[in-house]
Structure formats: structure tokens, C-alpha cells
């Protein structure tokens, strides 16, 4: 009898999380999955889209905190980067990936000892809970808008939280559906969401130098990213092979279907 009741309640909650679209196909109010070291979940309410990113990987945490995260929304399912939310937009952390004992010795970061792990957790916790940047950027086609994630009149909110005991970093973004629509008839049945570690803005001199170097090595566009093997796949973090990559934060770069 108990198993029958459990099956009934399970089927009820599963049904309540879905609804029929206009064409009769089934759509969900919650989409979840994993790409490498990041667990993602997208939930819709009547007026908002909420994106949650969770990671337990130390280098991925450092990449998210050091460079910020950009979330792309493409309602037509073509992975275009015309609508984007970046937070934070400045470089809030300059923290070595190496434990104190390894710095200057040329050894790769390992965080093997309890002392090393405790030190890293304390640094991340302090960063997230104390004076974390509040500036964000919302991009809609050619329009860009800087705003404060805690105090704004556009309805967008974003937060980072850290569970020091379990070593889990969580990023939550809530954005009004109306901010993602360029036309009144737009819907979310083909929604694709991209997640990328934002890169800090370069000075004009560095930008020109980088552009000159890249022109000699590739044709431009997004060719420097690695293909992810189809929709929902990761495109890799763009890390170079070798010892240096072991000391650097892990980049995020993937798209997934969020047909709501």
C-alpha cells in the first residue's frame, strides 16, 4: 500500500511540472542537467526565468568568481549571443590557485592537504560573503545596460552563495521574461541558454596586441572555441595544454536546450 501511495504522489508531482504547449507537445517548467563540473537548472514562473549554476570543482569556482559568468538567451534556438547577462562585470578576485607551500616552487596546485583545502575554502567564503561586487551588465542586441544586482528597477537579480562545509558554489539569476523578448509573439519553446565564463575587459593596448596575435593564428569569429559535439555539449574552457593550465581557473563554455 505504501509503495502505491508513493507512486501516486510521484506521478502527481511529475505531472504538475509539465504542461501542454499550443501544438500539443509536452513542455516542462524545470530543465536540469550537467556540463562537466557544472550542474544547471532552469525554472520558469509566470513572469520570470530563473537560472541556477552549481559547482563543487575548485578551479571552476575560481573561474566563475574571478571573471564572472555570462548567461546567453536565444529564443530561436540558434545559439546567438545577442541577449546576455554578465555578473560581475569587473575582476573581483586575485587569488592564486596554488597553496601557500607551493608558491614560488614551480609545483602545480594540488590542494591535497587539509590545511590547503581549508585555506582555499576560507578565501572563497570571505570573498562571496564580504563586499562582493554588485555591478552587472545586461545586453540586448546592440543595447547595453549596467546596473546593480541588488538595487535596480529592471527586475533582474543575481547572487553567488557558498557552502563552506560542503564546498559548493551556487549562482542564481532571475530575469523577467519580458526582458528576453524582442517581439510580443516570442515564446520560449525553442529557448537555448549558453553559459560562459566572462573575460575581464582589456586595455586598448592589450586589446590591440591580442587582436594582432590572433589575426596571425586564426581567421576570427568564434573559431578559438572547441566544438562541443552538438547541442547541450560543452565547448571546453579554451585552456592551453601544459602545466600552466593546472594552475589556472577552469573556464565554462556550453549551451543547452531549455524548451519551456
Tab-separated table of C-alpha atoms in Angstrom:
chain	number	residue	atom	x	y	z
A	1	UNK	CA	0.000	0.000	0.000
A	2	UNK	CA	2.814	2.383	0.895
A	3	UNK	CA	4.515	1.802	-2.471
A	4	UNK	CA	1.239	2.523	-4.281
A	5	UNK	CA	0.825	5.840	-2.430
A	6	UNK	CA	4.432	6.812	-3.216
A	7	UNK	CA	3.901	6.056	-6.899
A	8	UNK	CA	0.719	8.148	-6.895
A	9	UNK	CA	2.371	11.193	-5.330
A	10	UNK	CA	5.388	10.862	-7.630
A	11	UNK	CA	3.183	10.791	-10.714
A	12	UNK	CA	1.232	13.810	-9.425
A	13	UNK	CA	4.308	15.964	-8.922
A	14	UNK	CA	5.778	14.878	-12.252
A	15	UNK	CA	2.568	15.878	-13.996
A	16	UNK	CA	2.384	19.210	-12.181
A	17	UNK	CA	5.825	20.127	-13.529
A	18	UNK	CA	4.704	19.835	-17.143
A	19	UNK	CA	2.090	21.376	-19.394
A	20	UNK	CA	0.891	21.083	-22.967
A	21	UNK	CA	2.101	23.682	-25.429
A	22	UNK	CA	-0.110	25.138	-28.130
A	23	UNK	CA	0.957	22.499	-30.654
A	24	UNK	CA	0.153	19.675	-28.235
A	25	UNK	CA	3.767	18.792	-27.384
A	26	UNK	CA	4.900	18.444	-23.785
A	27	UNK	CA	6.953	21.209	-22.217
A	28	UNK	CA	8.488	21.441	-18.756
A	29	UNK	CA	8.661	24.194	-16.161
A	30	UNK	CA	12.076	22.958	-14.995
A	31	UNK	CA	15.094	21.925	-17.054
A	32	UNK	CA	18.189	20.473	-15.377
A	33	UNK	CA	21.422	18.802	-16.416
A	34	UNK	CA	25.202	18.752	-16.067
A	35	UNK	CA	28.052	20.008	-18.220
A	36	UNK	CA	31.454	18.902	-16.959
A	37	UNK	CA	31.768	20.342	-13.442
A	38	UNK	CA	28.611	22.489	-13.543
A	39	UNK	CA	25.085	21.395	-12.612
A	40	UNK	CA	22.494	23.697	-14.146
A	41	UNK	CA	18.773	24.164	-13.564
A	42	UNK	CA	16.316	26.488	-15.295
A	43	UNK	CA	12.872	27.195	-13.854
A	44	UNK	CA	10.107	29.401	-15.146
A	45	UNK	CA	7.364	31.182	-13.259
A	46	UNK	CA	4.583	33.215	-14.765
A	47	UNK	CA	6.837	36.225	-15.225
A	48	UNK	CA	10.457	35.147	-14.763
A	49	UNK	CA	13.151	32.756	-15.937
A	50	UNK	CA	15.476	31.554	-13.177
A	51	UNK	CA	18.875	30.014	-13.885
A	52	UNK	CA	20.904	28.195	-11.237
A	53	UNK	CA	24.512	27.017	-11.626
A	54	UNK	CA	26.181	24.799	-9.027
A	55	UNK	CA	29.756	23.524	-8.895
A	56	UNK	CA	31.931	21.640	-6.453
A	57	UNK	CA	35.054	21.926	-8.582
A	58	UNK	CA	37.647	24.287	-7.105
A	59	UNK	CA	39.064	25.599	-10.385
A	60	UNK	CA	35.595	26.131	-11.849
A	61	UNK	CA	34.663	28.146	-8.764
A	62	UNK	CA	37.727	30.310	-9.225
A	63	UNK	CA	36.869	30.920	-12.871
A	64	UNK	CA	33.311	31.980	-12.014
A	65	UNK	CA	34.379	34.297	-9.223
A	66	UNK	CA	37.479	35.741	-10.844
A	67	UNK	CA	35.990	36.532	-14.244
A	68	UNK	CA	32.246	36.448	-13.639
A	69	UNK	CA	29.631	34.479	-15.580
A	70	UNK	CA	27.749	35.416	-18.738
A	71	UNK	CA	24.404	33.740	-19.423
A	72	UNK	CA	23.092	33.943	-23.009
A	73	UNK	CA	19.440	33.557	-24.045
A	74	UNK	CA	18.391	32.691	-27.597
A	75	UNK	CA	14.653	32.252	-28.067
A	76	UNK	CA	15.117	30.957	-31.623
A	77	UNK	CA	17.441	28.114	-30.611
A	78	UNK	CA	20.386	29.202	-32.762
A	79	UNK	CA	22.973	29.836	-30.005
A	80	UNK	CA	23.287	33.517	-30.833
A	81	UNK	CA	24.787	35.803	-28.214
A	82	UNK	CA	22.526	38.817	-28.801
A	83	UNK	CA	20.873	38.641	-25.348
A	84	UNK	CA	23.246	38.268	-22.416
A	85	UNK	CA	23.555	38.865	-18.700
A	86	UNK	CA	27.056	39.189	-17.196
A	87	UNK	CA	27.767	39.245	-13.460
A	88	UNK	CA	30.030	40.511	-12.077
A	89	UNK	CA	31.489	42.718	-14.791
A	90	UNK	CA	34.732	43.549	-13.001
A	91	UNK	CA	37.511	41.292	-11.815
A	92	UNK	CA	36.687	40.831	-8.120
A	93	UNK	CA	39.348	38.320	-7.120
A	94	UNK	CA	43.073	37.924	-7.495
A	95	UNK	CA	43.691	34.677	-5.717
A	96	UNK	CA	46.397	32.175	-6.562
A	97	UNK	CA	45.344	28.671	-7.457
A	98	UNK	CA	48.355	27.387	-5.546
A	99	UNK	CA	48.537	26.657	-1.828
A	100	UNK	CA	50.975	28.810	0.152
A	101	UNK	CA	53.517	25.985	0.397
A	102	UNK	CA	53.720	25.556	-3.390
A	103	UNK	CA	54.043	29.195	-4.420
A	104	UNK	CA	57.393	30.044	-5.945
A	105	UNK	CA	58.463	26.410	-6.130
A	106	UNK	CA	57.189	25.767	-9.631
A	107	UNK	CA	54.947	22.951	-8.430
A	108	UNK	CA	51.427	22.538	-9.704
A	109	UNK	CA	48.492	23.372	-7.443
A	110	UNK	CA	47.133	20.300	-5.762
A	111	UNK	CA	45.165	21.357	-2.664
A	112	UNK	CA	45.942	17.905	-1.303
A	113	UNK	CA	46.354	18.628	2.399
A	114	UNK	CA	43.556	19.557	4.771
A	115	UNK	CA	45.299	22.848	5.534
A	116	UNK	CA	45.396	23.793	1.830
A	117	UNK	CA	41.718	22.969	1.339
A	118	UNK	CA	40.711	24.820	4.497
A	119	UNK	CA	42.666	27.886	3.359
A	120	UNK	CA	41.000	27.882	-0.057
A	121	UNK	CA	37.505	27.450	1.400
A	122	UNK	CA	38.053	30.335	3.805
A	123	UNK	CA	39.202	32.624	0.976
A	124	UNK	CA	36.187	31.799	-1.195
A	125	UNK	CA	33.780	32.215	1.714
A	126	UNK	CA	35.260	35.607	2.603
A	127	UNK	CA	35.045	36.774	-0.985
A	128	UNK	CA	31.421	35.739	-1.515
A	129	UNK	CA	30.113	36.988	1.829
A	130	UNK	CA	32.122	40.213	2.159
A	131	UNK	CA	31.980	43.143	-0.271
A	132	UNK	CA	31.302	41.065	-3.379
A	133	UNK	CA	30.800	43.280	-6.482
A	134	UNK	CA	27.219	44.213	-7.323
A	135	UNK	CA	27.742	45.628	-10.831
A	136	UNK	CA	26.271	43.652	-13.740
A	137	UNK	CA	25.685	44.135	-17.453
A	138	UNK	CA	22.577	43.309	-19.486
A	139	UNK	CA	22.938	43.203	-23.268
A	140	UNK	CA	20.019	43.184	-25.699
A	141	UNK	CA	21.244	43.236	-29.301
A	142	UNK	CA	23.252	46.476	-29.628
A	143	UNK	CA	21.945	47.961	-26.362
A	144	UNK	CA	23.952	47.557	-23.147
A	145	UNK	CA	22.824	48.474	-19.643
A	146	UNK	CA	24.942	48.494	-16.495
A	147	UNK	CA	23.030	48.024	-13.246
A	148	UNK	CA	23.254	46.973	-9.599
A	149	UNK	CA	22.014	43.410	-8.999
A	150	UNK	CA	20.577	44.352	-5.606
A	151	UNK	CA	19.136	47.781	-6.368
A	152	UNK	CA	17.609	48.215	-9.816
A	153	UNK	CA	14.319	48.947	-11.468
A	154	UNK	CA	14.569	46.386	-14.277
A	155	UNK	CA	13.648	43.302	-12.264
A	156	UNK	CA	16.906	41.352	-12.693
A	157	UNK	CA	18.601	39.820	-9.656
A	158	UNK	CA	21.757	37.710	-9.340
A	159	UNK	CA	23.574	36.229	-6.359
A	160	UNK	CA	26.502	33.970	-5.506
A	161	UNK	CA	26.436	31.838	-2.369
A	162	UNK	CA	28.992	29.429	-0.936
A	163	UNK	CA	28.524	26.438	1.363
A	164	UNK	CA	31.927	26.242	3.011
A	165	UNK	CA	31.261	22.955	4.794
A	166	UNK	CA	30.303	21.116	1.610
A	167	UNK	CA	32.460	23.236	-0.745
A	168	UNK	CA	29.587	24.173	-3.096
A	169	UNK	CA	29.349	27.432	-5.037
A	170	UNK	CA	25.884	28.415	-6.293
A	171	UNK	CA	24.991	31.157	-8.755
A	172	UNK	CA	21.348	32.208	-9.132
A	173	UNK	CA	19.920	34.512	-11.771
A	174	UNK	CA	16.327	35.693	-12.089
A	175	UNK	CA	15.294	37.699	-15.140
A	176	UNK	CA	11.841	38.841	-16.346
A	177	UNK	CA	10.588	37.060	-19.452
A	178	UNK	CA	9.685	40.429	-20.920
A	179	UNK	CA	13.371	41.425	-20.918
A	180	UNK	CA	14.181	38.476	-23.195
A	181	UNK	CA	11.503	39.112	-25.793
A	182	UNK	CA	12.230	41.321	-28.772
A	183	UNK	CA	8.744	40.738	-30.209
A	184	UNK	CA	5.386	40.283	-28.493
A	185	UNK	CA	4.847	36.916	-30.200
A	186	UNK	CA	8.169	35.463	-28.996
A	187	UNK	CA	7.871	32.370	-26.790
A	188	UNK	CA	10.264	30.017	-25.002
A	189	UNK	CA	9.538	26.769	-26.819
A	190	UNK	CA	12.922	26.855	-28.594
A	191	UNK	CA	14.938	28.574	-25.865
A	192	UNK	CA	18.668	27.835	-25.803
A	193	UNK	CA	20.778	29.027	-22.887
A	194	UNK	CA	24.527	29.495	-23.032
A	195	UNK	CA	26.851	29.757	-20.046
A	196	UNK	CA	30.320	31.210	-20.363
A	197	UNK	CA	32.993	32.470	-18.027
A	198	UNK	CA	33.188	36.181	-18.781
A	199	UNK	CA	36.577	37.580	-19.643
A	200	UNK	CA	37.699	40.828	-17.966
A	201	UNK	CA	37.883	43.833	-20.269
A	202	UNK	CA	41.340	44.542	-21.630
A	203	UNK	CA	43.022	47.893	-22.005
A	204	UNK	CA	43.146	49.217	-25.559
A	205	UNK	CA	46.848	48.466	-25.790
A	206	UNK	CA	46.407	44.862	-24.678
A	207	UNK	CA	43.349	44.525	-26.866
A	208	UNK	CA	45.261	45.661	-29.944
A	209	UNK	CA	48.155	43.344	-29.114
A	210	UNK	CA	45.835	40.390	-28.621
A	211	UNK	CA	43.971	41.159	-31.824
A	212	UNK	CA	47.217	41.289	-33.784
A	213	UNK	CA	48.360	37.963	-32.358
A	214	UNK	CA	45.017	36.302	-33.049
A	215	UNK	CA	44.881	37.514	-36.631
A	216	UNK	CA	48.075	35.658	-37.303
A	217	UNK	CA	46.832	32.400	-35.782
A	218	UNK	CA	43.148	32.154	-36.718
A	219	UNK	CA	40.541	33.560	-39.025
A	220	UNK	CA	38.434	35.342	-36.393
A	221	UNK	CA	34.893	34.872	-35.163
A	222	UNK	CA	34.394	32.131	-32.591
A	223	UNK	CA	36.888	29.721	-34.100
A	224	UNK	CA	39.046	29.694	-30.994
A	225	UNK	CA	36.420	27.688	-29.123
A	226	UNK	CA	36.325	23.946	-29.232
A	227	UNK	CA	33.227	22.280	-30.650
A	228	UNK	CA	31.073	20.541	-28.069
A	229	UNK	CA	29.636	17.731	-30.135
A	230	UNK	CA	26.156	19.101	-30.739
A	231	UNK	CA	23.528	20.814	-28.637
A	232	UNK	CA	23.909	20.613	-24.912
A	233	UNK	CA	27.610	19.855	-25.230
A	234	UNK	CA	30.460	21.706	-23.596
A	235	UNK	CA	32.785	23.708	-25.804
A	236	UNK	CA	35.669	23.371	-23.436
A	237	UNK	CA	37.319	26.073	-21.382
A	238	UNK	CA	39.832	27.116	-24.018
A	239	UNK	CA	42.756	26.114	-21.813
A	240	UNK	CA	46.160	25.525	-23.263
A	241	UNK	CA	47.837	22.188	-22.703
A	242	UNK	CA	50.684	22.062	-20.265
A	243	UNK	CA	51.460	22.774	-16.626
A	244	UNK	CA	50.126	26.336	-16.652
A	245	UNK	CA	46.561	25.149	-17.211
A	246	UNK	CA	46.709	23.205	-13.955
A	247	UNK	CA	47.210	26.444	-12.037
A	248	UNK	CA	44.557	28.478	-13.810
A	249	UNK	CA	40.800	28.689	-13.166
A	250	UNK	CA	38.657	26.343	-15.236
A	251	UNK	CA	36.630	28.137	-17.895
A	252	UNK	CA	32.950	27.491	-18.637
A	253	UNK	CA	31.555	27.477	-22.166
A	254	UNK	CA	28.471	25.441	-23.072
A	255	UNK	CA	24.912	25.668	-24.422
A	256	UNK	CA	21.863	23.596	-23.551
A	257	UNK	CA	18.215	23.324	-24.577
A	258	UNK	CA	15.724	24.933	-22.198
A	259	UNK	CA	12.454	24.470	-24.059
A	260	UNK	CA	9.965	25.872	-21.566
